[in-house]
XYZ file of C-alpha atoms in Angstrom:
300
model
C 113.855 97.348 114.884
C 111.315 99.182 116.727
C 109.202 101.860 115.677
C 108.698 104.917 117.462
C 106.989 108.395 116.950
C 108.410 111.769 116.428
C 108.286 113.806 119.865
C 106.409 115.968 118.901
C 103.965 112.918 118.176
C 104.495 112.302 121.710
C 100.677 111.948 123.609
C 101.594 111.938 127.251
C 100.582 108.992 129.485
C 97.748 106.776 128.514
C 94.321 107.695 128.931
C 93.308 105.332 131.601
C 95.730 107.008 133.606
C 94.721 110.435 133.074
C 91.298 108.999 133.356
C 92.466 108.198 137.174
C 94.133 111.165 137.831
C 91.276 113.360 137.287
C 88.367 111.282 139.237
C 90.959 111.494 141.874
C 91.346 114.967 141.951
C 87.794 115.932 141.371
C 86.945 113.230 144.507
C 89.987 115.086 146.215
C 88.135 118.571 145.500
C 84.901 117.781 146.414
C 85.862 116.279 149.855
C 88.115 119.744 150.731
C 85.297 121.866 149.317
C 82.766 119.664 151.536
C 85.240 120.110 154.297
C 86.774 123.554 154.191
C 84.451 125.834 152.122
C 87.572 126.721 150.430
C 86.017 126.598 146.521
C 83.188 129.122 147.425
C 84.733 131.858 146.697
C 85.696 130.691 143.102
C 82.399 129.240 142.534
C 80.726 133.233 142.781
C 83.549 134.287 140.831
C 82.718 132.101 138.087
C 78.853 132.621 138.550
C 79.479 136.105 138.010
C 81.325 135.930 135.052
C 78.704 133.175 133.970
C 75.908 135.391 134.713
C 75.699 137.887 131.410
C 76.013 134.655 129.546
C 73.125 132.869 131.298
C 70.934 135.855 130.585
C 71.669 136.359 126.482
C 71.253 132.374 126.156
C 67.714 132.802 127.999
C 66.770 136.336 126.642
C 64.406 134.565 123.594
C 62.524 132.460 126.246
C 61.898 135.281 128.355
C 60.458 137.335 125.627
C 58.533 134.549 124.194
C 56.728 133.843 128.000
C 56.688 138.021 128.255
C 54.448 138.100 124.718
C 52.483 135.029 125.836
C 51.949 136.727 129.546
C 50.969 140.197 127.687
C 48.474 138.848 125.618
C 46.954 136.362 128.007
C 46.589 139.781 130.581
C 45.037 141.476 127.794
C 42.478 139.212 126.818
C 41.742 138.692 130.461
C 41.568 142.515 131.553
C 39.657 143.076 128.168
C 37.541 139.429 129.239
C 36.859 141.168 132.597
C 36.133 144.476 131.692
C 33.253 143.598 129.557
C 31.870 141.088 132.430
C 32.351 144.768 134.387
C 30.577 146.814 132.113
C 27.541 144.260 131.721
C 27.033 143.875 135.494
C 26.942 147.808 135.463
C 24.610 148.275 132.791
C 22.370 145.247 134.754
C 22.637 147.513 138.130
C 21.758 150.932 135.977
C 18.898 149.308 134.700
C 17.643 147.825 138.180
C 18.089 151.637 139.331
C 16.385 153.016 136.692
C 13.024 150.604 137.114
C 13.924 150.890 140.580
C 13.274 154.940 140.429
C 10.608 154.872 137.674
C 8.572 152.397 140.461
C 9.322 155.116 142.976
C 7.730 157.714 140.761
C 5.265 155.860 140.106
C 3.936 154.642 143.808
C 4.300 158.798 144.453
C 2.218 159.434 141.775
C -0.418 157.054 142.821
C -0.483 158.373 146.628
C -0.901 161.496 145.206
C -4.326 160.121 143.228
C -5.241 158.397 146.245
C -4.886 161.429 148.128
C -6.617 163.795 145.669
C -9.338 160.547 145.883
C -10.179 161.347 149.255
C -10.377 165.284 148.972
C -13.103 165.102 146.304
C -16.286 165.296 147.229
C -17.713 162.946 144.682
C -17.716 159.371 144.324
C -14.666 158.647 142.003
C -13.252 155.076 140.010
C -9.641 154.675 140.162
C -7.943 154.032 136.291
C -5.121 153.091 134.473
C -4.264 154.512 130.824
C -3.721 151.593 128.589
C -3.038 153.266 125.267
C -3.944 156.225 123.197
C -6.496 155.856 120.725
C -5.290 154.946 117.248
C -7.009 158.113 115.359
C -4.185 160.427 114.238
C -6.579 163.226 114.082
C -8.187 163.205 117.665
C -6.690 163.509 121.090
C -8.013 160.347 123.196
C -6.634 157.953 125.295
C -8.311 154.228 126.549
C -8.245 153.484 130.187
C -9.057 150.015 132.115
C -12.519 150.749 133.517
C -15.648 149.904 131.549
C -19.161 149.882 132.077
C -18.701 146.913 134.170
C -17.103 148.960 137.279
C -19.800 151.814 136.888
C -18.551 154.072 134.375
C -20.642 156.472 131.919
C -19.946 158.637 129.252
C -19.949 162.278 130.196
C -18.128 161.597 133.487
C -15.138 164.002 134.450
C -11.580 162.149 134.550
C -8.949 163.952 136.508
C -5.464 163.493 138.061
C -3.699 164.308 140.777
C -3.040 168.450 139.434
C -6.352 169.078 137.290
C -9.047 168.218 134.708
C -7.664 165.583 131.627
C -10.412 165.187 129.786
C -13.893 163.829 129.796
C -15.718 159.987 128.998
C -17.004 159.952 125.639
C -17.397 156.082 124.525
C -17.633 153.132 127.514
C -17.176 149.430 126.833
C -17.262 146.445 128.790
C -14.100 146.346 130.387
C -12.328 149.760 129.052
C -13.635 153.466 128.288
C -12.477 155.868 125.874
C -11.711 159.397 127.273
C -11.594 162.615 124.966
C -8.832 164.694 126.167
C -9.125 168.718 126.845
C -6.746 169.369 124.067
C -9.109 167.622 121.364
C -10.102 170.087 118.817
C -13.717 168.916 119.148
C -13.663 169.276 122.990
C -14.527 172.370 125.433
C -15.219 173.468 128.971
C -16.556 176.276 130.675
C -14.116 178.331 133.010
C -13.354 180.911 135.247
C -10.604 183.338 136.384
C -9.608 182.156 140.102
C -8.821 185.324 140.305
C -11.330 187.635 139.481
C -14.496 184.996 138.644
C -14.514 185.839 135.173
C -16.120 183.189 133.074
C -15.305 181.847 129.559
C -15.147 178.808 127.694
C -11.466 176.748 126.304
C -11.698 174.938 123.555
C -8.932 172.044 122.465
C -6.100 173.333 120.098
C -2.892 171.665 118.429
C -0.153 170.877 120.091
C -2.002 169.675 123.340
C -2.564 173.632 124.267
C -6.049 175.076 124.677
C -7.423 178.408 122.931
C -9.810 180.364 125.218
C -12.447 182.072 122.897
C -14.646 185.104 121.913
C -13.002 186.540 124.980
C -12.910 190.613 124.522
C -9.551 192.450 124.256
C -10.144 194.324 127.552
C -10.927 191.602 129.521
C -9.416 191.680 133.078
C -7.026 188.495 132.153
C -3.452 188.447 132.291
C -0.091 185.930 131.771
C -0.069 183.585 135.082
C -3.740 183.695 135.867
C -4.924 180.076 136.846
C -8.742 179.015 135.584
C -10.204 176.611 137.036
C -13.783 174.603 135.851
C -16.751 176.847 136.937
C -19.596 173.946 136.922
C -22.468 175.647 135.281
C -22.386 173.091 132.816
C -23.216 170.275 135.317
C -20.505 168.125 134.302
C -17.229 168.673 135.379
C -17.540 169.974 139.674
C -16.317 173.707 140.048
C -12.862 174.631 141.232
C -11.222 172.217 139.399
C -7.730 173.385 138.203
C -7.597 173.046 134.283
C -4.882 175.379 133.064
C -3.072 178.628 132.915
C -2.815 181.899 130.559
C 0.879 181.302 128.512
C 0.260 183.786 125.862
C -2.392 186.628 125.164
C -2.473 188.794 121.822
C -4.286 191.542 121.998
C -5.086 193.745 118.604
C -7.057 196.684 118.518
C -8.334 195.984 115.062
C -10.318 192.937 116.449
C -12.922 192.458 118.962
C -11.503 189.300 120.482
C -7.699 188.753 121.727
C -6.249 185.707 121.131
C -5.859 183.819 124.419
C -3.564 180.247 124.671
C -3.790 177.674 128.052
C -1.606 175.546 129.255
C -3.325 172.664 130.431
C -2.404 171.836 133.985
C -2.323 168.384 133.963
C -1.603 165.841 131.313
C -1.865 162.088 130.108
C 1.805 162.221 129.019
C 3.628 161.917 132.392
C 1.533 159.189 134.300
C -0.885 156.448 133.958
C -2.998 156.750 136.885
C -6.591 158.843 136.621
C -9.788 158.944 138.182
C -13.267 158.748 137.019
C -15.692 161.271 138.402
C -19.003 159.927 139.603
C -21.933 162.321 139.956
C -22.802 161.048 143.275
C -21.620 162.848 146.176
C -19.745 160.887 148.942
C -21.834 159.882 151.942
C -20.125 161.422 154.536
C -19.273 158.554 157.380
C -22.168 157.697 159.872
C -21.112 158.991 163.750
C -20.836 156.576 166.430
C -24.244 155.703 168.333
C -23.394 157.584 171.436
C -24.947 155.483 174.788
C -28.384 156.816 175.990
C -27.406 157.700 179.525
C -30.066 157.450 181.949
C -30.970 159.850 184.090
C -31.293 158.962 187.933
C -34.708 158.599 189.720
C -35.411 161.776 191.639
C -37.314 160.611 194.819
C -40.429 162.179 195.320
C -41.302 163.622 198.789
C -43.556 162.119 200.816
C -46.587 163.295 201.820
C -47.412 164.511 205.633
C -50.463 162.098 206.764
């Protein structure tokens, strides 16, 4: 007696048939689709109803390679922005040295100019430092007594009077500025002639002195050095009148110059030299010679 299963037991034909059936039909498929084109337009229906799918199963990779992407831009923008800013700050500071050398070579064709207007012999300086003495308004400059210089000798810039030498070393001088409290110079009014004397006060401003409350002075007027003291050459600018307090209960006003120029914008000074220039000797002009007159002769 033979056993047998339920139907609804029942599993169809075996699987090495079904196995044969479908490899068949798939090999059936692909050679009409190959053929015919007939499958394409199933295949965008189904990649259109495939597509949502595709993009929730790949929505965590995308925003993993979107935070990677963000901060790898960052730290390169950020990375870049500082290389930027440093080769800007590089090119500022060229600029900057590149206009402060500008300035400067102005300045000194400006000395070099006033050089050849004087008419005294004059030693072209550098300011190396001011002096160290808290109390005294003096500055050190590169020339000594080895290029020629002397105390007492003027030292100017391009605008007007600085100061004066007062102590000379080998290789470097020290020069007492105008605005020294133990310091003073004899002027005069450009404008009228009227003589007086500045002395140094604080805050690098001069006091003019004993001058009497109705003297003809007023705000603007320019003095210059008058020369009767043998030092400094006349017409030398020195400073101008900022302030003038006059008081009728005193004899004296109270008079305060600005000096004209100043050790605290450039370097470059010269050294005054009591010898006058030699003007430049003139060409030899040729000795033309005059032609022979003939002399007439004589009637025998």
């Amino acid at each position: 007696m033979e056993y047998q299963p339920p139907p609804f037991f029942n599993r169809g034909p075996a699987p090495l048939v079904r196995l044969t059936f479908f490899v068949s039909l798939a090999i059936l498929l692909m050679v009409l689709d190959a053929r015919f084109r007939y499958a394409e337009n199933v295949r965008q229906v189904v990649a259109l109803a495939a597509y949502p799918m595709q993009r929730v199963a790949m929505a965590p990779v995308d925003l993993f390679h979107g935070v990677v992407n963000y901060f790898s831009t960052t730290t390169a923008l950020r990375e870049e922005n500082n290389a930027l800013r440093t080769r800007q700050l590089r090119a500022a500071q060229g600029l900057l040295q590149l206009q402060a050398l500008q300035q400067e070579n102005n300045q000194l064709r400006r000395v070099l100019e006033a050089q050849e207007r004087l008419p005294r012999k004059s030693v072209f300086a550098e300011i190396l430092y001011a002096a160290r003495d808290p109390f005294s308004r003096k500055v050190i400059i590169d020339k000594g007594s080895q290029n020629g210089i002397q105390p007492g000798q003027p030292v100017i810039d391009d605008v007007g009077v600085i100061g004066q030498v007062t102590r000379v070393y080998l290789l470097m001088s020290e020069v007492t500025l105008l605005s020294d409290k133990g310091q003073a110079i004899p002027l005069q009014v450009l404008r009228n002639g009227l003589r007086a004397i500045a002395y140094g006060a604080e805050g690098g401003m001069l006091d003019l002195r004993f001058m009497p409350a109705n003297a003809d002075i007023n705000n603007g007027d320019v003095l210059v050095t008058s020369g009767i003291d043998g030092t400094y050459p006349p017409g030398l600018p020195v400073a101008t009148v900022a302030r003038i307090e006059r008081d009728a209960a005193y004899a004296f006003a109270n008079i305060t110059l600005v000096p004209t120029a100043g050790t605290d914008r450039y370097r470059q000074v010269l050294v005054l030299s009591s010898e006058a220039k030699t003007p430049p000797a003139e060409p030899e002009q040729p000795v033309r010679k005059q032609p022979r007159t003939k002399r007439p002769r004589k009637a025998g």
